[in-house]
Short mmCIF file of C-alpha atoms in Angstrom, two decimals:
data_model
loop_
_atom_site.label_atom_id
_atom_site.label_comp_id
_atom_site.label_asym_id
_atom_site.label_seq_id
_atom_site.Cartn_x
_atom_site.Cartn_y
_atom_site.Cartn_z
CA UNK A 1 176.93 190.87 110.43
CA UNK A 2 172.93 190.98 110.34
CA UNK A 3 173.33 191.59 106.56
CA UNK A 4 175.73 188.82 106.05
CA UNK A 5 173.61 186.42 108.07
CA UNK A 6 170.82 187.00 105.71
CA UNK A 7 172.80 185.75 102.61
CA UNK A 8 171.30 182.40 101.63
CA UNK A 9 173.43 179.22 101.82
CA UNK A 10 171.99 176.49 99.67
CA UNK A 11 172.89 172.93 99.46
CA UNK A 12 172.00 171.33 96.23
CA UNK A 13 171.86 167.50 96.07
CA UNK A 14 171.30 165.44 92.87
CA UNK A 15 170.42 161.78 92.59
CA UNK A 16 173.94 160.28 91.39
CA UNK A 17 173.30 160.03 87.48
CA UNK A 18 174.17 161.99 84.49
CA UNK A 19 170.96 163.47 83.54
CA UNK A 20 170.07 164.38 87.29
CA UNK A 21 173.38 165.92 88.04
CA UNK A 22 173.64 168.06 84.72
CA UNK A 23 170.26 169.85 85.17
CA UNK A 24 170.92 170.44 88.87
CA UNK A 25 174.42 172.08 87.94
CA UNK A 26 172.52 174.26 85.53
CA UNK A 27 170.39 175.31 88.60
CA UNK A 28 173.46 176.09 90.47
CA UNK A 29 174.71 178.34 87.43
CA UNK A 30 171.50 180.25 87.81
CA UNK A 31 171.71 180.66 91.41
CA UNK A 32 175.40 181.64 91.81
CA UNK A 33 174.97 185.20 90.18
CA UNK A 34 172.19 185.86 92.72
CA UNK A 35 174.91 186.30 95.29
CA UNK A 36 174.16 183.32 97.70
CA UNK A 37 176.58 180.48 98.82
CA UNK A 38 176.05 177.23 97.01
CA UNK A 39 177.22 173.95 98.28
CA UNK A 40 176.85 171.42 95.40
CA UNK A 41 176.87 167.76 96.79
CA UNK A 42 177.84 165.27 94.21
CA UNK A 43 178.57 161.40 94.64
CA UNK A 44 182.40 160.84 95.10
CA UNK A 45 182.33 158.74 91.86
CA UNK A 46 180.47 161.32 89.79
CA UNK A 47 182.48 164.23 91.12
CA UNK A 48 185.85 162.49 90.12
CA UNK A 49 184.51 162.08 86.71
CA UNK A 50 183.20 165.47 86.44
CA UNK A 51 186.60 166.86 87.38
CA UNK A 52 188.33 164.47 84.72
CA UNK A 53 186.18 165.04 81.75
CA UNK A 54 185.09 168.76 82.14
CA UNK A 55 186.24 172.10 83.15
CA UNK A 56 183.48 172.41 85.75
CA UNK A 57 185.87 173.29 88.56
CA UNK A 58 187.28 176.21 86.74
CA UNK A 59 184.00 177.37 85.43
CA UNK A 60 182.41 177.60 88.94
CA UNK A 61 185.55 179.16 90.35
CA UNK A 62 184.14 182.34 88.97
CA UNK A 63 181.85 182.37 92.08
CA UNK A 64 183.64 182.42 95.27
CA UNK A 65 180.57 181.36 97.09
CA UNK A 66 180.17 178.21 95.31
CA UNK A 67 181.86 174.93 96.44
CA UNK A 68 181.74 171.33 95.61
CA UNK A 69 181.35 168.58 98.09
CA UNK A 70 181.21 164.87 97.66
CA UNK A 71 179.93 161.84 99.27
CA UNK A 72 179.73 158.13 98.71
CA UNK A 73 176.74 156.63 96.86
CA UNK A 74 177.52 153.36 98.41
CA UNK A 75 178.29 151.47 95.12
CA UNK A 76 181.79 150.36 94.24
CA UNK A 77 183.55 152.28 91.48
CA UNK A 78 182.98 149.66 88.62
CA UNK A 79 179.19 149.46 89.58
CA UNK A 80 177.78 152.59 88.08
CA UNK A 81 177.23 151.76 84.43
CA UNK A 82 173.68 150.61 83.71
CA UNK A 83 169.96 151.27 84.61
CA UNK A 84 170.34 148.23 86.97
CA UNK A 85 173.11 149.94 89.08
CA UNK A 86 170.67 152.93 89.26
CA UNK A 87 167.99 150.82 90.86
CA UNK A 88 170.60 149.24 93.36
CA UNK A 89 171.53 152.97 94.39
CA UNK A 90 168.10 153.28 95.96
CA UNK A 91 169.26 150.80 98.65
CA UNK A 92 172.81 152.03 99.01
CA UNK A 93 171.65 155.68 99.23
CA UNK A 94 169.42 154.55 102.09
CA UNK A 95 171.70 152.40 103.98
CA UNK A 96 175.20 154.05 103.51
CA UNK A 97 174.58 157.75 102.33
CA UNK A 98 171.74 158.72 104.58
CA UNK A 99 173.77 158.89 107.84
CA UNK A 100 176.64 160.76 106.18
CA UNK A 101 174.30 163.08 104.58
CA UNK A 102 172.64 163.91 107.84
CA UNK A 103 176.14 164.46 109.34
CA UNK A 104 177.02 166.82 106.50
CA UNK A 105 173.80 168.83 107.10
CA UNK A 106 174.40 169.17 110.67
CA UNK A 107 177.92 170.38 110.09
CA UNK A 108 176.87 173.00 107.42
CA UNK A 109 174.16 174.40 109.79
CA UNK A 110 176.74 176.08 111.92
CA UNK A 111 178.79 179.01 110.58
CA UNK A 112 182.16 178.18 109.34
CA UNK A 113 184.82 180.56 108.19
CA UNK A 114 182.69 183.33 106.83
CA UNK A 115 180.11 180.99 105.33
CA UNK A 116 176.61 181.28 106.87
CA UNK A 117 174.74 178.26 108.24
CA UNK A 118 172.59 176.40 105.69
CA UNK A 119 169.17 178.00 105.16
CA UNK A 120 167.84 175.66 102.36
CA UNK A 121 168.21 172.28 100.68
CA UNK A 122 167.34 171.71 97.05
CA UNK A 123 167.36 168.02 96.71
CA UNK A 124 166.54 165.51 93.90
CA UNK A 125 162.85 164.27 94.73
CA UNK A 126 163.73 160.84 93.91
CA UNK A 127 166.18 160.43 96.90
CA UNK A 128 163.74 159.04 99.43
CA UNK A 129 165.34 160.19 102.58
CA UNK A 130 166.25 163.69 102.25
CA UNK A 131 162.96 165.08 103.25
CA UNK A 132 163.17 163.03 106.52
CA UNK A 133 166.38 164.56 107.31
CA UNK A 134 165.44 167.99 106.52
CA UNK A 135 162.42 167.79 108.66
CA UNK A 136 164.35 166.19 111.54
CA UNK A 137 166.88 168.94 111.49
CA UNK A 138 164.30 171.99 110.91
CA UNK A 139 165.92 172.95 107.41
CA UNK A 140 163.57 174.26 104.59
CA UNK A 141 163.53 171.75 101.64
CA UNK A 142 162.63 172.15 98.02
CA UNK A 143 162.14 169.25 95.93
CA UNK A 144 163.74 169.17 92.33
CA UNK A 145 162.30 166.60 89.86
CA UNK A 146 164.48 166.40 86.89
CA UNK A 147 161.74 164.48 84.83
CA UNK A 148 159.10 166.02 82.74
CA UNK A 149 155.92 167.50 84.34
CA UNK A 150 153.62 164.94 82.44
CA UNK A 151 155.92 161.99 83.69
CA UNK A 152 155.90 163.51 87.40
CA UNK A 153 151.99 163.71 87.07
CA UNK A 154 151.73 160.25 85.94
CA UNK A 155 153.83 159.07 88.86
CA UNK A 156 151.68 161.02 91.24
CA UNK A 157 148.48 159.68 89.94
CA UNK A 158 149.82 156.10 90.58
CA UNK A 159 147.51 155.73 93.78
CA UNK A 160 144.50 156.75 91.61
CA UNK A 161 145.57 154.21 88.98
CA UNK A 162 145.73 151.34 91.49
CA UNK A 163 142.24 152.44 93.12
CA UNK A 164 140.75 152.37 89.65
CA UNK A 165 142.19 148.90 88.99
CA UNK A 166 144.45 150.11 86.12
CA UNK A 167 147.50 148.92 87.81
CA UNK A 168 148.88 146.13 87.91
CA UNK A 169 148.27 145.09 84.32
CA UNK A 170 148.92 142.30 81.82
CA UNK A 171 148.28 141.69 78.29
CA UNK A 172 147.27 144.39 75.78
CA UNK A 173 149.54 147.27 76.11
CA UNK A 174 147.24 149.42 73.98
CA UNK A 175 144.36 149.51 76.53
CA UNK A 176 143.53 153.17 77.20
CA UNK A 177 144.37 154.65 80.68
CA UNK A 178 141.77 156.80 82.09
CA UNK A 179 142.92 157.79 85.62
CA UNK A 180 145.50 160.48 84.83
CA UNK A 181 143.81 163.65 84.59
CA UNK A 182 144.57 165.71 81.44
CA UNK A 183 145.94 162.61 79.74
CA UNK A 184 142.54 160.59 79.11
CA UNK A 185 142.54 161.18 75.57
CA UNK A 186 145.74 159.47 74.41
CA UNK A 187 147.50 157.68 77.03
CA UNK A 188 147.81 153.94 76.84
CA UNK A 189 149.38 151.30 79.24
CA UNK A 190 152.46 151.06 77.31
CA UNK A 191 152.89 155.01 77.67
CA UNK A 192 152.94 154.93 81.39
CA UNK A 193 156.41 155.22 82.97
CA UNK A 194 158.32 151.83 82.98
CA UNK A 195 157.95 151.31 86.50
CA UNK A 196 154.27 150.81 85.98
CA UNK A 197 154.92 147.69 84.20
CA UNK A 198 155.73 145.85 87.26
CA UNK A 199 153.60 142.77 87.65
CA UNK A 200 153.36 143.23 91.36
CA UNK A 201 152.67 146.25 93.32
CA UNK A 202 155.13 145.36 95.94
CA UNK A 203 157.94 145.61 93.45
CA UNK A 204 160.82 147.39 95.20
CA UNK A 205 161.58 150.04 92.51
CA UNK A 206 157.83 150.68 91.96
CA UNK A 207 157.33 151.24 95.55
CA UNK A 208 160.47 153.41 95.97
CA UNK A 209 159.42 155.78 92.98
CA UNK A 210 155.74 155.78 94.14
CA UNK A 211 156.76 156.79 97.73
CA UNK A 212 159.25 159.48 96.57
CA UNK A 213 156.69 161.08 94.34
CA UNK A 214 154.17 161.16 97.13
CA UNK A 215 156.49 162.49 99.69
CA UNK A 216 156.98 165.61 97.45
CA UNK A 217 153.84 167.22 99.20
CA UNK A 218 156.02 167.47 102.24
CA UNK A 219 158.45 169.81 100.58
CA UNK A 220 158.21 173.46 100.77
CA UNK A 221 157.96 173.70 96.92
CA UNK A 222 158.61 171.70 93.77
CA UNK A 223 161.00 172.75 90.96
CA UNK A 224 160.63 171.24 87.35
CA UNK A 225 162.68 171.60 84.48
CA UNK A 226 160.09 172.51 82.01
CA UNK A 227 158.31 175.58 80.69
CA UNK A 228 154.47 176.87 80.85
CA UNK A 229 154.06 176.95 77.10
CA UNK A 230 155.21 173.19 76.78
CA UNK A 231 153.40 171.52 79.54
CA UNK A 232 151.06 174.24 80.84
CA UNK A 233 147.88 171.95 81.16
CA UNK A 234 149.93 169.36 82.95
CA UNK A 235 151.50 171.92 85.32
CA UNK A 236 148.06 173.32 86.13
CA UNK A 237 147.26 169.67 87.29
CA UNK A 238 150.19 169.52 89.45
CA UNK A 239 149.57 172.95 91.03
CA UNK A 240 146.10 171.73 92.08
CA UNK A 241 148.05 169.39 94.58
CA UNK A 242 151.30 171.25 94.84
CA UNK A 243 150.69 174.92 94.53
CA UNK A 244 154.30 176.16 95.02
CA UNK A 245 155.65 175.12 91.83
CA UNK A 246 158.52 176.62 89.75
CA UNK A 247 158.80 175.71 86.02
CA UNK A 248 162.13 177.06 85.03
CA UNK A 249 163.30 175.12 82.02
CA UNK A 250 164.72 174.29 79.66
CA UNK A 251 167.55 174.67 82.19
CA UNK A 252 170.38 174.19 79.69
CA UNK A 253 169.27 177.25 77.68
CA UNK A 254 168.13 179.35 80.68
CA UNK A 255 171.49 179.11 82.25
CA UNK A 256 173.34 179.68 79.07
CA UNK A 257 171.11 182.70 78.37
CA UNK A 258 171.72 184.28 81.60
CA UNK A 259 175.42 183.85 81.53
CA UNK A 260 175.71 185.27 78.10
CA UNK A 261 173.65 188.52 79.39
CA UNK A 262 176.43 188.66 82.12
CA UNK A 263 179.47 187.95 80.05
CA UNK A 264 180.11 184.95 82.06
CA UNK A 265 179.71 181.99 79.47
CA UNK A 266 183.44 181.27 79.31
CA UNK A 267 183.25 177.77 77.40
CA UNK A 268 181.20 175.25 75.64
CA UNK A 269 181.88 172.50 78.19
CA UNK A 270 179.16 170.60 79.27
CA UNK A 271 178.65 168.72 82.53
CA UNK A 272 179.60 165.26 81.12
CA UNK A 273 180.65 162.06 83.11
CA UNK A 274 181.98 160.77 79.77
CA UNK A 275 185.14 161.86 77.69
CA UNK A 276 183.71 163.87 74.83
CA UNK A 277 184.82 163.05 71.46
CA UNK A 278 184.77 166.17 69.22
CA UNK A 279 186.00 164.81 65.99
CA UNK A 280 182.28 164.25 65.19
CA UNK A 281 181.98 167.97 64.88
CA UNK A 282 184.45 168.14 62.01
CA UNK A 283 182.52 165.32 60.39
CA UNK A 284 179.32 167.20 60.67
CA UNK A 285 181.02 170.06 59.06
CA UNK A 286 181.30 167.95 55.84
CA UNK A 287 177.68 167.05 55.58
CA UNK A 288 174.95 168.95 53.89
CA UNK A 289 172.26 170.94 55.80
CA UNK A 290 169.79 168.87 57.68
CA UNK A 291 171.04 165.61 56.25
CA UNK A 292 172.23 163.84 59.24
CA UNK A 293 170.24 161.90 61.88
CA UNK A 294 171.88 161.93 65.27
CA UNK A 295 171.51 158.83 67.30
CA UNK A 296 172.01 158.72 71.06
CA UNK A 297 170.51 156.53 73.83
CA UNK A 298 171.93 158.49 76.74
CA UNK A 299 174.27 157.49 79.69
CA UNK A 300 172.45 154.44 80.94
CA UNK A 301 170.62 152.59 78.23
CA UNK A 302 172.46 148.88 77.62
CA UNK A 303 171.21 146.75 74.80
CA UNK A 304 171.83 143.26 73.66
CA UNK A 305 174.30 142.64 70.69
CA UNK A 306 171.23 141.61 68.44
CA UNK A 307 169.29 144.96 69.46
CA UNK A 308 172.43 146.92 68.42
CA UNK A 309 172.82 145.15 65.01
CA UNK A 310 169.00 145.75 64.20
CA UNK A 311 169.50 149.36 64.91
CA UNK A 312 172.71 149.37 62.74
CA UNK A 313 171.04 147.82 59.80
CA UNK A 314 168.09 150.05 60.21
CA UNK A 315 170.26 152.99 59.96
CA UNK A 316 172.33 151.74 57.09
CA UNK A 317 169.38 150.65 55.11
CA UNK A 318 167.69 154.13 55.58
CA UNK A 319 170.35 155.63 53.40
CA UNK A 320 170.53 158.49 55.59
CA UNK A 321 173.98 159.72 56.84
CA UNK A 322 174.16 159.19 60.80
CA UNK A 323 176.23 160.24 63.73
CA UNK A 324 175.88 157.49 66.60
CA UNK A 325 176.92 157.68 70.20
CA UNK A 326 177.81 154.13 71.17
CA UNK A 327 179.34 154.03 74.59
CA UNK A 328 181.96 151.42 75.37
CA UNK A 329 179.63 149.99 78.05
CA UNK A 330 176.41 150.00 76.02
CA UNK A 331 176.35 146.55 74.82
CA UNK A 332 175.71 143.52 77.19
CA UNK A 333 178.13 140.71 77.12
CA UNK A 334 180.73 141.92 74.78
CA UNK A 335 182.84 144.56 72.92
CA UNK A 336 180.84 147.09 70.72
CA UNK A 337 183.31 146.51 67.90
CA UNK A 338 183.21 142.80 68.03
CA UNK A 339 182.52 140.78 64.84
CA UNK A 340 180.52 143.47 63.01
CA UNK A 341 179.35 142.39 59.50
CA UNK A 342 181.37 143.79 56.79
CA UNK A 343 178.55 145.54 55.05
CA UNK A 344 177.81 147.59 58.09
CA UNK A 345 181.38 148.47 58.53
CA UNK A 346 181.61 149.56 54.88
CA UNK A 347 178.33 151.67 55.03
CA UNK A 348 179.28 153.29 58.03
CA UNK A 349 182.67 154.22 56.61
CA UNK A 350 180.95 155.74 53.64
CA UNK A 351 178.28 157.77 55.55
CA UNK A 352 178.34 157.18 59.23
CA UNK A 353 180.32 158.41 62.14
CA UNK A 354 180.61 156.58 65.57
CA UNK A 355 181.84 158.17 68.76
CA UNK A 356 181.84 157.07 72.36
CA UNK A 357 180.36 160.31 73.60
CA UNK A 358 179.39 163.75 71.81
CA UNK A 359 178.92 167.19 72.75
CA UNK A 360 175.16 167.06 72.51
CA UNK A 361 173.97 170.40 72.63
CA UNK A 362 176.43 171.50 69.95
CA UNK A 363 175.50 168.41 67.75
CA UNK A 364 171.84 169.30 67.92
CA UNK A 365 172.51 172.92 67.08
CA UNK A 366 174.68 172.06 64.12
CA UNK A 367 173.21 172.86 60.71
CA UNK A 368 173.83 169.29 59.25
CA UNK A 369 171.46 167.75 61.83
CA UNK A 370 168.03 167.04 60.65
CA UNK A 371 166.72 164.33 63.00
CA UNK A 372 167.45 162.85 66.44
CA UNK A 373 166.97 159.06 67.28
CA UNK A 374 166.74 159.28 70.99
CA UNK A 375 165.82 157.35 74.09
CA UNK A 376 163.52 160.08 75.07
CA UNK A 377 165.50 161.21 78.22
CA UNK A 378 164.10 164.46 79.41
CA UNK A 379 167.21 166.67 79.10
CA UNK A 380 167.48 165.23 75.36
CA UNK A 381 163.93 165.96 74.76
CA UNK A 382 164.29 169.52 75.85
CA UNK A 383 167.51 170.08 73.97
CA UNK A 384 166.09 168.83 70.75
CA UNK A 385 162.94 170.98 71.11
CA UNK A 386 165.03 173.83 71.89
CA UNK A 387 167.11 173.42 68.77
CA UNK A 388 164.19 172.60 66.63
CA UNK A 389 165.23 169.09 65.70
CA UNK A 390 162.45 166.35 65.11
CA UNK A 391 162.74 163.17 66.94
CA UNK A 392 162.56 159.47 66.43
CA UNK A 393 161.71 158.07 70.10
CA UNK A 394 162.96 154.75 71.34
CA UNK A 395 162.33 155.07 75.00
CA UNK A 396 164.43 152.81 77.29
CA UNK A 397 162.97 153.22 80.96
CA UNK A 398 161.60 155.20 83.79
CA UNK A 399 159.85 158.63 82.51
CA UNK A 400 161.16 158.04 78.70
CA UNK A 401 157.90 156.10 77.75
CA UNK A 402 155.60 158.87 78.61
CA UNK A 403 157.93 161.66 77.05
CA UNK A 404 157.94 159.69 73.85
CA UNK A 405 154.03 159.67 73.79
CA UNK A 406 153.99 163.39 74.24
CA UNK A 407 156.45 164.00 71.51
CA UNK A 408 154.30 162.15 68.90
CA UNK A 409 150.73 162.63 70.13
CA UNK A 410 150.82 165.96 71.94
CA UNK A 411 153.47 168.25 70.77
CA UNK A 412 153.74 166.37 67.39
CA UNK A 413 157.41 166.97 67.11
CA UNK A 414 158.43 163.36 66.18
CA UNK A 415 157.50 159.75 66.01
CA UNK A 416 157.39 157.12 68.62
CA UNK A 417 158.64 153.68 68.03
CA UNK A 418 158.54 152.31 71.71
CA UNK A 419 158.80 148.61 72.22
CA UNK A 420 160.10 147.85 68.87
CA UNK A 421 163.65 148.02 67.54
CA UNK A 422 163.54 145.70 64.41
CA UNK A 423 165.76 147.08 61.47
CA UNK A 424 162.55 147.33 59.14
CA UNK A 425 160.93 149.78 61.81
CA UNK A 426 164.05 151.66 62.37
CA UNK A 427 164.76 152.29 58.51
CA UNK A 428 160.84 153.21 57.96
CA UNK A 429 160.92 155.77 60.96
CA UNK A 430 164.19 157.41 60.31
CA UNK A 431 163.21 157.70 56.46
CA UNK A 432 159.74 159.12 57.72
CA UNK A 433 161.34 161.92 60.10
CA UNK A 434 163.96 162.83 57.54
CA UNK A 435 161.66 162.93 54.49
CA UNK A 436 158.81 164.56 56.28
CA UNK A 437 160.87 167.38 57.99
CA UNK A 438 158.89 170.10 56.38
CA UNK A 439 155.47 168.56 57.73
CA UNK A 440 156.84 168.28 61.30
CA UNK A 441 158.67 171.75 61.18
CA UNK A 442 155.62 173.79 61.87
CA UNK A 443 155.21 172.25 65.24
CA UNK A 444 158.99 172.13 65.78
CA UNK A 445 159.55 175.64 64.97
CA UNK A 446 156.61 176.78 67.04
CA UNK A 447 157.91 175.05 70.09
CA UNK A 448 161.41 176.05 69.62
CA UNK A 449 160.34 179.76 69.56
CA UNK A 450 158.44 179.37 72.72
CA UNK A 451 161.22 177.71 74.37
CA UNK A 452 163.60 180.66 73.54
CA UNK A 453 160.92 183.00 74.59
CA UNK A 454 160.34 181.58 78.01
CA UNK A 455 163.99 182.01 79.03
CA UNK A 456 164.32 185.49 77.77
CA UNK A 457 163.54 188.83 79.62
CA UNK A 458 159.77 188.66 80.60
CA UNK A 459 159.49 185.00 79.82
CA UNK A 460 157.76 182.55 82.17
CA UNK A 461 160.79 180.56 83.18
CA UNK A 462 162.68 183.73 83.82
CA UNK A 463 159.88 185.10 85.96
CA UNK A 464 159.61 181.77 87.89
CA UNK A 465 163.41 181.79 88.54
CA UNK A 466 163.25 185.15 89.85
CA UNK A 467 160.36 184.08 92.13
CA UNK A 468 162.38 181.12 93.36
CA UNK A 469 165.37 183.36 94.19
CA UNK A 470 163.28 185.66 96.13
CA UNK A 471 161.73 182.75 98.10
CA UNK A 472 165.12 181.28 98.96
CA UNK A 473 166.19 184.79 100.26
CA UNK A 474 163.04 184.75 102.39
CA UNK A 475 164.01 181.41 103.81
CA UNK A 476 167.42 182.85 104.72
CA UNK A 477 165.92 185.70 106.52
CA UNK A 478 163.54 183.54 108.50
CA UNK A 479 165.45 180.29 108.83
CA UNK A 480 165.31 178.96 112.41
CA UNK A 481 168.37 177.57 114.27
CA UNK A 482 169.08 173.90 114.13
CA UNK A 483 166.92 172.01 116.31
CA UNK A 484 167.13 168.23 115.83
CA UNK A 485 164.00 166.62 116.65
CA UNK A 486 164.24 163.85 119.14
CA UNK A 487 164.02 160.27 117.85
#
């Protein structure tokens, strides 16, 4: 009985968005083979979509100590389709989800039918209330930020930016930023995370992100989906303030590598909240090697009809074959296919393929793909680096602005077209990346090799993951009984 009591029970709680949930499910895949109980807490909405569009339930059934739970995120079912709804979720999570989460943690903190009491919470660091609940209930908590180290560090340095008078700002977006240590030589106003563009410091979203990031210092440790050879200098800056840091990425490759080693990789299914259209893989099979530019702006970006057409004309005029993910809800105020000019329809029929959602990891690994026009989401950026595909970056919001700057100026594995989307720029940059592939491939191949190495035996991410597992086991052995603090 003593041995069983020392088996860890970890609650994993992602922010209710595709990219956050995906990377934290990858973490769960790494923890499950370590013989610990895992409760994965999804939002009701995302859990239903996950079960509908993936085989996640079947995949995780390989581990009898894993189970899904779900909880409301406070939004109506039809209110989850944009960045704006994501901002609204900050409010509903606090007002509606928080008390339900607290009740769940209390229930999990008592033994239940051979399941040991909760010993640790790994929660998305952008959910403001989780650390409060964990501290109140005396449960150890580890913060997981699903963004890049460079973006997290920029968020963390916001008080310094304010003190230096660099925030808020107006006017020239190319003014250099000096108060983010390690980035003084290349960071501009336009490269800061999009929340920093708020004209008033009391902006609600700005304050929420600022507060959540500063609260990270209250957690026992921080997990980042990154790797030492990619963001080593910035990871060192973060460790100066948060010494207990586990860089265990790229998580999509890390989990796949370990599952392959244990002969547990049973399918190619991703953790998608959208129905995947696999017809694009057959289309890619018919294209010459490295000839196609893959285009996807992720699960949240929404553009106006004019912006959509500018991208479309730019892609067509580049003359490059393209595979484009256009979600049904990605255009404001109308249907994606409504009144498309005939020349675009004809050109797309000749050398393009449009789908509602694609199996992105497989697409990027396909021999026909030679470039990636991306919103610079962190999962997409890591997947592109791992497969050695150069990027054309058009960041949409949040961390994506700073990711795109690192892609172009630090890692030199792509180009950055932030804040512009006219057809001429799109055409020029798609051509530039596809025609200059040989010039970019030195940096691209180097980072791809480092990414593969870090998740292999002896790699930094592998070692950091082993250290995380060891520390979670230690928490299980020393975890105190539940003693809620008096309010």
